[in-house]
Amino acid sequence: MLNMVPGEPHSKAVQRMKILLVISGILLVVQGCPPIIKHSEWTTRASSCTQSLSTSLKYAVIHHTDGNPCFNISACKRQLQNIQHYHMDKRGWCDIGYNFLIGEDGNIYEGRGWTKMGAHTRGYNDVSLGISIMGNFTSVVPNSKALNAAQSLIQCSASRGYLSSVYILKGHRQLRPTNCPGNALYQVIQTWPRWG
Ligand SMILES: [Zn+2]
């Protein structure tokens, strides 16, 4: 389907089409997945996790950290470091427990990421992606920046095949006896696609 400009040589039209394909490919990637702040960008403590996580996971599990909220990147990084130290030093884990964390600065932070099994929902870590919004959302909801980031991460995870195309969205409390992710946030996620 070459859109020839009259008088334009065929090779030039092919060249033009190749450039358009590259640009649309880049746009697709940008639309499909939000930027994610890498593990190495917020901590100097390397992960020692070895258990890998399979793809096409059945569940996306939403958590709150039940700690302080953060509204800018430096406060969020400090918060992430505190959680990582707690999980590694006090609980003896190989890294921060969640696969991803989200701040009310609107950023998504890589925890164990898509390829390493998390430690967030006992009995379900090998079949789920654990996404935690930083703060306590018992009586307040996360701001729209954080909620949008969480939804966009879930969509991206499904579009890249890390989550099954028929994944089920859960709040932590649906799988374990806990108040997590807080009453207010739990109300919100029940309105999201594929909650059940
Ligand atoms: Zn939780």
Short mmCIF file of C-alpha atoms and ligand atoms in Angstrom, two decimals:
data_model
loop_
_atom_site.label_atom_id
_atom_site.label_comp_id
_atom_site.label_asym_id
_atom_site.label_seq_id
_atom_site.Cartn_x
_atom_site.Cartn_y
_atom_site.Cartn_z
CA MET A 1 0.00 0.00 0.00
CA LEU A 2 2.45 2.59 -1.20
CA ASN A 3 1.24 6.14 -1.31
CA MET A 4 3.09 7.38 -4.34
CA VAL A 5 3.63 11.07 -4.80
CA PRO A 6 3.44 11.76 -8.56
CA GLY A 7 6.93 11.82 -10.02
CA GLU A 8 8.49 10.38 -6.85
CA PRO A 9 10.81 7.41 -7.43
CA HIS A 10 9.58 4.10 -5.99
CA SER A 11 12.60 3.72 -3.70
CA LYS A 12 11.88 7.09 -2.12
CA ALA A 13 8.27 6.06 -1.42
CA VAL A 14 9.52 2.84 0.23
CA GLN A 15 11.94 4.86 2.33
CA ARG A 16 9.13 7.18 3.41
CA MET A 17 6.94 4.23 4.37
CA LYS A 18 9.76 2.67 6.44
CA ILE A 19 10.19 5.92 8.38
CA LEU A 20 6.43 6.08 9.04
CA LEU A 21 6.43 2.47 10.27
CA VAL A 22 9.26 3.18 12.71
CA ILE A 23 7.49 6.29 14.04
CA SER A 24 4.18 4.46 14.53
CA GLY A 25 6.02 1.60 16.25
CA ILE A 26 7.59 4.03 18.69
CA LEU A 27 4.18 5.65 19.35
CA LEU A 28 2.64 2.24 20.07
CA VAL A 29 5.32 1.46 22.64
CA VAL A 30 4.86 4.87 24.27
CA GLN A 31 1.08 4.47 24.40
CA GLY A 32 1.22 0.84 25.55
CA CYS A 33 3.49 1.25 28.52
CA PRO A 34 4.20 4.04 30.97
CA PRO A 35 7.77 4.95 31.97
CA ILE A 36 9.05 2.87 34.90
CA ILE A 37 11.82 3.99 37.26
CA LYS A 38 14.32 1.16 37.40
CA HIS A 39 15.41 -0.61 40.59
CA SER A 40 18.96 0.74 40.12
CA GLU A 41 17.60 4.29 39.96
CA TRP A 42 16.22 4.30 43.51
CA THR A 43 18.52 1.94 45.44
CA THR A 44 22.15 0.87 45.59
CA ARG A 45 21.18 -2.43 47.27
CA ALA A 46 21.06 -5.11 44.62
CA SER A 47 18.39 -7.75 44.60
CA SER A 48 19.49 -11.29 45.46
CA CYS A 49 16.21 -12.83 44.31
CA THR A 50 16.58 -15.97 42.23
CA GLN A 51 13.05 -17.34 41.81
CA SER A 52 11.73 -16.30 38.46
CA LEU A 53 8.15 -15.44 37.72
CA SER A 54 6.32 -16.94 34.78
CA THR A 55 4.39 -14.89 32.24
CA SER A 56 0.65 -14.86 31.50
CA LEU A 57 -0.07 -14.51 35.22
CA LYS A 58 -3.58 -15.05 36.52
CA TYR A 59 -3.79 -12.17 39.03
CA ALA A 60 -2.86 -8.54 39.47
CA VAL A 61 -2.95 -7.92 43.23
CA ILE A 62 -3.29 -4.39 44.57
CA HIS A 63 -1.72 -3.43 47.90
CA HIS A 64 -1.00 -0.36 49.94
CA THR A 65 2.27 -0.13 51.86
CA ASP A 66 0.40 0.97 55.01
CA GLY A 67 3.19 3.50 55.58
CA ASN A 68 3.86 7.11 54.67
CA PRO A 69 2.58 8.54 51.40
CA CYS A 70 4.98 10.43 49.10
CA PHE A 71 4.30 13.20 46.64
CA ASN A 72 7.66 13.87 44.99
CA ILE A 73 10.39 11.69 43.57
CA SER A 74 12.95 12.24 46.34
CA ALA A 75 10.44 11.48 49.11
CA CYS A 76 9.22 8.42 47.19
CA LYS A 77 12.77 7.09 46.74
CA ARG A 78 13.42 7.51 50.47
CA GLN A 79 10.22 5.65 51.20
CA LEU A 80 11.21 2.84 48.81
CA GLN A 81 14.61 2.54 50.49
CA ASN A 82 12.97 2.32 53.94
CA ILE A 83 10.62 -0.43 52.76
CA GLN A 84 13.46 -2.30 51.06
CA HIS A 85 15.62 -2.17 54.22
CA TYR A 86 12.67 -3.37 56.30
CA HIS A 87 11.92 -6.26 53.95
CA MET A 88 15.57 -7.31 53.58
CA ASP A 89 16.89 -6.70 57.11
CA LYS A 90 13.88 -7.37 59.32
CA ARG A 91 12.12 -9.99 57.24
CA GLY A 92 15.20 -11.48 55.60
CA TRP A 93 13.84 -11.26 52.07
CA CYS A 94 15.94 -11.10 48.91
CA ASP A 95 14.57 -7.64 48.00
CA ILE A 96 11.60 -5.32 48.49
CA GLY A 97 8.56 -7.61 48.41
CA TYR A 98 6.42 -6.04 45.69
CA ASN A 99 6.84 -6.37 41.94
CA PHE A 100 6.08 -2.67 41.48
CA LEU A 101 5.37 0.32 43.70
CA ILE A 102 3.58 3.54 42.87
CA GLY A 103 3.86 6.96 44.49
CA GLU A 104 1.48 9.87 44.55
CA ASP A 105 4.14 11.63 42.52
CA GLY A 106 2.62 9.58 39.68
CA ASN A 107 5.74 7.48 39.18
CA ILE A 108 5.93 3.73 38.85
CA TYR A 109 8.95 2.17 40.57
CA GLU A 110 10.33 -1.24 39.72
CA GLY A 111 10.55 -3.57 42.73
CA ARG A 112 11.14 -7.20 41.71
CA GLY A 113 9.73 -6.31 38.32
CA TRP A 114 8.03 -8.63 35.87
CA THR A 115 10.56 -11.45 35.94
CA LYS A 116 11.18 -12.19 39.63
CA MET A 117 8.63 -13.67 42.00
CA GLY A 118 7.41 -11.26 44.66
CA ALA A 119 6.72 -11.71 48.40
CA HIS A 120 3.41 -9.93 48.87
CA THR A 121 0.50 -12.41 48.93
CA ARG A 122 1.37 -15.74 50.55
CA GLY A 123 0.21 -18.64 48.39
CA TYR A 124 -0.22 -16.47 45.29
CA ASN A 125 3.21 -14.96 44.66
CA ASP A 126 3.95 -17.37 41.83
CA VAL A 127 0.71 -16.59 39.97
CA SER A 128 0.44 -12.86 40.49
CA LEU A 129 1.96 -9.46 40.01
CA GLY A 130 1.99 -7.45 43.27
CA ILE A 131 1.45 -3.72 42.80
CA SER A 132 1.57 -1.50 45.88
CA ILE A 133 0.60 2.14 46.20
CA MET A 134 2.68 3.90 48.84
CA GLY A 135 0.62 5.19 51.76
CA ASN A 136 -2.31 4.11 53.93
CA PHE A 137 -5.60 4.17 52.04
CA THR A 138 -8.03 3.15 54.74
CA SER A 139 -9.93 6.45 54.76
CA VAL A 140 -8.42 8.42 51.87
CA VAL A 141 -8.03 7.34 48.26
CA PRO A 142 -4.72 7.72 46.40
CA ASN A 143 -4.61 10.79 44.15
CA SER A 144 -5.51 10.47 40.48
CA LYS A 145 -1.83 10.46 39.40
CA ALA A 146 -1.23 7.28 41.39
CA LEU A 147 -4.50 5.65 40.34
CA ASN A 148 -3.84 6.40 36.66
CA ALA A 149 -0.29 5.06 36.94
CA ALA A 150 -1.55 1.82 38.50
CA GLN A 151 -4.14 1.29 35.79
CA SER A 152 -1.70 2.04 33.05
CA LEU A 153 0.85 -0.41 34.53
CA ILE A 154 -1.80 -3.14 34.66
CA GLN A 155 -2.79 -2.51 31.04
CA CYS A 156 0.82 -2.50 29.94
CA SER A 157 1.51 -5.75 31.81
CA ALA A 158 -1.40 -7.42 30.03
CA SER A 159 -0.44 -6.04 26.61
CA ARG A 160 3.11 -7.36 27.01
CA GLY A 161 1.84 -10.77 28.11
CA TYR A 162 3.16 -10.65 31.70
CA LEU A 163 -0.45 -10.83 32.82
CA SER A 164 -2.83 -13.23 31.11
CA SER A 165 -5.25 -11.55 28.71
CA VAL A 166 -7.99 -12.84 31.04
CA TYR A 167 -6.21 -11.83 34.27
CA ILE A 168 -8.29 -11.06 37.36
CA LEU A 169 -7.74 -7.92 39.40
CA LYS A 170 -7.77 -8.53 43.16
CA GLY A 171 -7.26 -6.56 46.33
CA HIS A 172 -4.88 -8.31 48.74
CA ARG A 173 -7.80 -8.82 51.21
CA GLN A 174 -9.62 -11.05 48.75
CA LEU A 175 -6.80 -13.61 48.95
CA ARG A 176 -5.51 -13.29 52.52
CA PRO A 177 -6.96 -12.13 55.86
CA THR A 178 -5.74 -8.49 55.84
CA ASN A 179 -7.11 -4.95 55.60
CA CYS A 180 -4.80 -4.29 52.66
CA PRO A 181 -5.17 -2.29 50.36
CA GLY A 182 -7.30 -0.19 52.77
CA ASN A 183 -11.07 0.34 52.60
CA ALA A 184 -10.94 3.49 50.46
CA LEU A 185 -8.58 2.05 47.83
CA TYR A 186 -10.45 -1.24 47.85
CA GLN A 187 -13.66 0.61 46.92
CA VAL A 188 -11.89 2.25 43.98
CA ILE A 189 -10.36 -0.88 42.44
CA GLN A 190 -13.75 -2.59 42.39
CA THR A 191 -14.68 -0.16 39.59
CA TRP A 192 -11.63 -1.08 37.48
CA PRO A 193 -11.66 -3.48 34.52
CA ARG A 194 -11.39 -7.19 35.31
CA TRP A 195 -11.86 -6.82 39.08
CA GLY A 196 -13.51 -9.93 40.49
ZN ZN B 1 -1.07 -6.14 50.76
#
